[in-house]
CSV table of C-alpha atoms in Angstrom, one decimal:
chain,number,residue,atom,x,y,z
Z,258,ASP,CA,-55.9,9.9,6.7
Z,259,ASN,CA,-53.4,9.2,4.0
Z,260,THR,CA,-52.2,5.9,5.5
Z,261,THR,CA,-55.3,3.7,5.3
Z,262,THR,CA,-58.5,3.3,3.3
Z,263,THR,CA,-61.2,5.3,5.0
Z,264,LEU,CA,-65.0,5.9,4.7
Z,265,TYR,CA,-65.8,9.5,4.9
Z,266,THR,CA,-69.4,10.9,5.7
Z,267,PHE,CA,-70.7,14.2,4.4
Z,268,THR,CA,-73.4,15.7,6.7
Z,269,PRO,CA,-75.3,18.7,5.3
Z,270,ASN,CA,-75.6,21.7,7.6
Z,271,VAL,CA,-78.8,22.3,9.5
Z,272,GLY,CA,-81.4,23.8,7.3
Z,273,GLU,CA,-79.9,22.3,4.1
Z,274,CYS,CA,-82.5,20.3,2.3
Z,275,ALA,CA,-80.0,17.4,1.5
Z,276,THR,CA,-79.1,13.9,2.5
Z,277,VAL,CA,-76.1,12.5,4.1
Z,278,GLN,CA,-73.5,11.2,1.7
Z,279,THR,CA,-70.5,9.0,2.0
Z,280,MET,CA,-67.2,8.6,0.1
Z,281,THR,CA,-64.5,5.9,0.4
Z,282,ILE,CA,-60.9,7.0,-0.3
Z,283,THR,CA,-58.7,4.0,-1.0
Z,284,VAL,CA,-55.1,4.3,0.1
Z,285,ASN,CA,-53.0,1.6,-1.6
Z,286,PRO,CA,-49.9,0.5,0.3
Z,287,GLN,CA,-46.5,1.6,-1.1
Z,288,ILE,CA,-44.8,-1.3,-2.8
Z,289,VAL,CA,-41.1,-1.8,-2.1
Z,290,PRO,CA,-39.3,-2.5,-5.5
Z,291,THR,CA,-37.2,-5.6,-5.4
Z,292,PHE,CA,-34.1,-6.3,-7.5
Z,293,THR,CA,-31.6,-9.1,-7.8
Z,294,GLN,CA,-28.3,-7.9,-6.2
Z,295,VAL,CA,-25.5,-7.4,-8.7
Z,296,PRO,CA,-22.5,-9.5,-7.4
Z,297,ASP,CA,-19.1,-7.9,-6.7
Z,298,ILE,CA,-17.0,-7.1,-9.7
Z,299,CYS,CA,-13.3,-6.4,-10.4
Z,300,GLU,CA,-12.3,-2.9,-11.3
Z,301,GLY,CA,-12.8,-2.5,-15.1
Z,302,ASP,CA,-15.2,-5.4,-15.5
Z,303,VAL,CA,-18.3,-4.8,-17.7
Z,304,LEU,CA,-21.4,-3.7,-15.8
Z,305,THR,CA,-24.7,-4.6,-17.4
Z,306,ALA,CA,-27.3,-1.9,-17.3
Z,307,LEU,CA,-29.6,-2.1,-14.3
Z,308,PRO,CA,-33.2,-3.1,-15.0
Z,309,LEU,CA,-35.8,-0.3,-15.4
Z,310,VAL,CA,-38.6,-2.7,-14.1
Z,311,SER,CA,-38.3,-4.3,-10.7
Z,312,ASN,CA,-38.8,-8.0,-10.0
Z,313,ASN,CA,-42.3,-7.1,-8.7
Z,314,GLY,CA,-43.3,-4.9,-11.7
Z,315,ILE,CA,-42.4,-1.3,-10.6
Z,316,ASN,CA,-41.1,1.0,-13.4
Z,317,GLY,CA,-38.5,3.6,-12.8
Z,318,THR,CA,-35.0,4.9,-13.4
Z,319,TRP,CA,-31.6,4.6,-11.8
Z,320,SER,CA,-29.0,7.2,-10.8
Z,321,PRO,CA,-26.1,7.9,-11.0
Z,322,ALA,CA,-24.6,6.5,-14.2
Z,323,LEU,CA,-22.9,3.1,-13.8
Z,324,ASP,CA,-19.3,3.2,-12.7
Z,325,ASN,CA,-17.1,0.1,-13.0
Z,326,THR,CA,-14.1,1.8,-11.3
Z,327,THR,CA,-15.4,2.3,-7.7
Z,328,THR,CA,-18.0,1.0,-5.3
Z,329,THR,CA,-21.2,3.1,-5.8
Z,330,LEU,CA,-24.6,3.4,-4.2
Z,331,TYR,CA,-27.3,3.5,-6.9
Z,332,THR,CA,-30.9,4.8,-6.3
Z,333,PHE,CA,-34.0,3.5,-8.1
Z,334,THR,CA,-36.8,6.2,-8.3
Z,335,PRO,CA,-40.3,4.9,-9.3
Z,336,ASN,CA,-42.0,6.7,-12.2
Z,337,VAL,CA,-44.8,9.2,-11.4
Z,338,GLY,CA,-48.0,7.3,-10.6
Z,339,GLU,CA,-46.2,4.2,-9.4
Z,340,CYS,CA,-47.3,3.4,-5.9
Z,341,ALA,CA,-43.8,2.4,-4.7
Z,342,THR,CA,-40.9,3.6,-2.6
Z,343,VAL,CA,-37.4,4.6,-3.6
Z,344,GLN,CA,-35.0,1.7,-3.5
Z,345,THR,CA,-31.1,1.5,-3.4
Z,346,MET,CA,-28.4,-0.9,-4.4
Z,347,THR,CA,-24.7,-0.8,-3.7
Z,348,ILE,CA,-22.5,-2.4,-6.3
Z,349,THR,CA,-19.0,-3.3,-4.9
Z,350,VAL,CA,-16.0,-2.8,-7.2
Z,351,ASN,CA,-12.9,-4.5,-5.9
Z,352,PRO,CA,-9.5,-3.0,-6.9
Z,353,LEU,CA,-7.1,-4.9,-9.1
Z,354,LEU,CA,-4.0,-6.1,-7.2
Z,355,SER,CA,-0.7,-6.5,-8.9
Z,356,PRO,CA,2.8,-7.5,-7.7
Z,357,ALA,CA,5.3,-4.7,-7.0
Z,358,ILE,CA,8.4,-6.3,-8.6
Z,359,SER,CA,12.0,-5.3,-7.8
Z,360,CYS,CA,15.4,-6.4,-8.9
Z,361,GLY,CA,17.3,-8.9,-6.7
Z,362,THR,CA,20.9,-10.0,-7.2
Z,363,SER,CA,22.2,-9.9,-10.8
Z,364,THR,CA,25.3,-11.6,-12.3
Z,365,ILE,CA,26.8,-11.6,-15.7
Z,366,ASN,CA,24.5,-14.4,-16.7
Z,367,SER,CA,21.4,-14.1,-14.5
Z,368,THR,CA,18.8,-11.6,-13.2
Z,369,GLN,CA,16.8,-12.1,-10.1
Z,370,PHE,CA,13.3,-10.7,-9.5
Z,371,THR,CA,11.4,-10.5,-6.2
Z,372,TRP,CA,7.9,-9.3,-5.2
Z,373,PRO,CA,5.8,-9.2,-2.0
Z,374,ALA,CA,2.9,-11.6,-1.5
Z,375,ILE,CA,-0.4,-10.5,-3.0
Z,376,THR,CA,-3.4,-11.0,-0.8
Z,377,GLY,CA,-5.5,-14.0,-2.1
Z,378,ALA,CA,-2.9,-15.2,-4.5
Z,379,THR,CA,-2.1,-18.9,-4.4
Z,380,SER,CA,0.6,-19.0,-7.1
Z,381,TYR,CA,2.2,-16.8,-9.8
Z,382,ILE,CA,2.6,-17.3,-13.6
Z,383,ILE,CA,6.0,-16.1,-15.0
Z,384,SER,CA,7.2,-15.1,-18.5
Z,385,TYR,CA,10.0,-12.9,-19.6
Z,386,THR,CA,11.8,-11.4,-22.6
Z,387,ILE,CA,15.5,-10.8,-23.2
Z,388,ASN,CA,16.3,-7.5,-24.9
Z,389,SER,CA,12.7,-7.2,-26.1
Z,390,GLY,CA,12.9,-10.5,-27.9
Z,391,ALA,CA,10.5,-13.4,-28.0
Z,392,ILE,CA,8.4,-14.2,-24.9
Z,393,ILE,CA,9.8,-17.0,-22.8
Z,394,ASN,CA,6.9,-18.7,-21.0
Z,395,ILE,CA,7.9,-20.3,-17.7
Z,396,GLY,CA,4.4,-21.0,-16.5
Z,397,ASP,CA,3.1,-21.4,-12.9
Z,398,ILE,CA,5.9,-21.4,-10.3
Z,399,GLY,CA,3.6,-21.9,-7.3
Z,400,ASN,CA,3.4,-19.7,-4.3
Z,401,VAL,CA,7.0,-18.4,-4.7
Z,402,LEU,CA,8.0,-14.8,-4.4
Z,403,ILE,CA,11.3,-14.9,-6.3
Z,404,TYR,CA,12.4,-15.9,-9.7
Z,405,THR,CA,15.9,-16.0,-11.3
Z,406,ALA,CA,16.3,-15.9,-15.1
Z,407,SER,CA,19.6,-17.4,-15.9
Z,408,SER,CA,22.0,-18.5,-18.7
Z,409,THR,CA,20.8,-22.1,-18.6
Z,410,GLY,CA,18.4,-23.5,-21.3
Z,411,PRO,CA,17.9,-22.4,-24.9
Z,412,ASN,CA,17.7,-18.7,-24.1
Z,413,PRO,CA,21.0,-17.8,-22.3
Z,414,ILE,CA,21.5,-14.5,-20.6
Z,415,VAL,CA,24.8,-12.6,-20.9
Z,416,ALA,CA,26.2,-9.5,-19.4
Z,417,ASP,CA,24.2,-6.3,-20.0
Z,418,ASP,CA,21.2,-8.1,-21.2
Z,419,SER,CA,17.9,-6.3,-20.4
Z,420,VAL,CA,15.4,-8.8,-19.0
Z,421,GLU,CA,11.7,-7.9,-18.6
Z,422,ILE,CA,9.6,-10.2,-16.5
Z,423,THR,CA,5.8,-10.4,-16.3
Z,424,VAL,CA,4.3,-11.8,-13.1
Z,425,THR,CA,0.6,-12.7,-13.1
Z,426,PRO,CA,-1.0,-13.6,-9.7
Z,427,VAL,CA,-3.4,-16.6,-9.6
Z,428,GLY,CA,-6.1,-17.0,-7.0
Z,429,GLY,CA,-9.6,-18.4,-6.3
Z,430,VAL,CA,-13.0,-17.2,-7.5
Z,431,GLY,CA,-13.7,-13.6,-6.7
Z,432,THR,CA,-10.0,-12.5,-6.6
Z,433,CYS,CA,-9.0,-9.4,-8.7
Z,434,PHE,CA,-5.5,-9.5,-10.0
Z,435,GLU,CA,-3.5,-7.8,-12.7
Z,436,ALA,CA,-0.2,-8.7,-14.3
Z,437,SER,CA,2.8,-6.6,-13.6
Z,438,SER,CA,6.1,-6.2,-15.5
Z,439,PHE,CA,9.5,-5.0,-14.5
Z,440,THR,CA,13.0,-4.8,-16.1
Z,441,CYS,CA,16.4,-5.7,-14.6
Z,442,THR,CA,19.8,-5.9,-16.3
Z,443,ALA,CA,22.4,-8.6,-16.0
Z,444,ALA,CA,25.6,-7.3,-14.4
Z,445,ASN,CA,28.4,-6.4,-16.8
Z,446,CYS,CA,31.1,-8.0,-14.7
Z,447,SER,CA,31.5,-10.4,-11.8
Z,448,PRO,CA,32.5,-8.8,-8.5
Z,449,PRO,CA,36.2,-9.6,-7.8
Z,450,ALA,CA,37.0,-12.0,-5.1
Z,451,LEU,CA,39.1,-10.3,-2.5
Z,452,THR,CA,41.9,-12.4,-1.0
Z,453,LEU,CA,44.4,-11.0,1.4
Z,454,SER,CA,47.8,-12.7,1.6
Z,455,SER,CA,50.9,-11.5,3.3
Z,456,ALA,CA,54.1,-12.9,4.6
Z,457,ILE,CA,54.0,-10.2,7.2
Z,458,ASP,CA,53.4,-11.4,10.7
Z,459,THR,CA,50.1,-10.4,12.0
Z,460,ASP,CA,51.8,-8.8,15.0
Z,461,ASP,CA,52.6,-5.1,14.8
Z,462,GLN,CA,56.1,-4.4,13.4
Z,463,THR,CA,58.4,-1.5,13.7
Z,464,VAL,CA,60.6,-0.7,10.7
Z,465,CYS,CA,62.9,2.1,9.7
Z,466,VAL,CA,62.1,4.6,7.0
Z,467,ASN,CA,62.8,3.3,3.4
Z,468,THR,CA,63.2,-0.2,4.8
Z,469,THR,CA,61.8,-2.9,2.4
Z,470,ILE,CA,58.9,-4.9,4.0
Z,471,ILE,CA,58.9,-8.6,3.0
């Protein structure tokens, strides 16, 4: 019996000039290695090497190699001679979320940017550059999904300026965000205002060929 400690008795065959003998075979229970669960990480975060000795003293090795880009199931195999079972641990890797920015309405002295809400984000930090110039830090604009860079302030925007915005989501503990950048261009002219004016009566008129309409 390989499941429990047992006393075995050896009985000589009839005619053998020998005594009965006994032997105890001790079966030690398999120990389940215990480990401290690694908390969830964000994609790209540093993963510390998993311990080669369990919390309850079992030596062994882990496979496969650590991967900080995707959720992975790791297996701990006790060394030969260790009276222990195989153990597993799943390390969850959460993907980085970033805003998909697009251009809104642009004028000769402003560019508008919009983006959809990011799950878990409570606000957004904004900065932008004009024609690859110095970074203009706007800061946290709250839970708003639109921003317009305009000609007001010390960094005016004029027609044809290329404006690159960077939007960084902000959230609570455990959220995984990544900044996103996008470029829009200020319009090179203002759309004309169309105004219709005519002395012609709005009723249909019948005129002769080559007659001047006033």
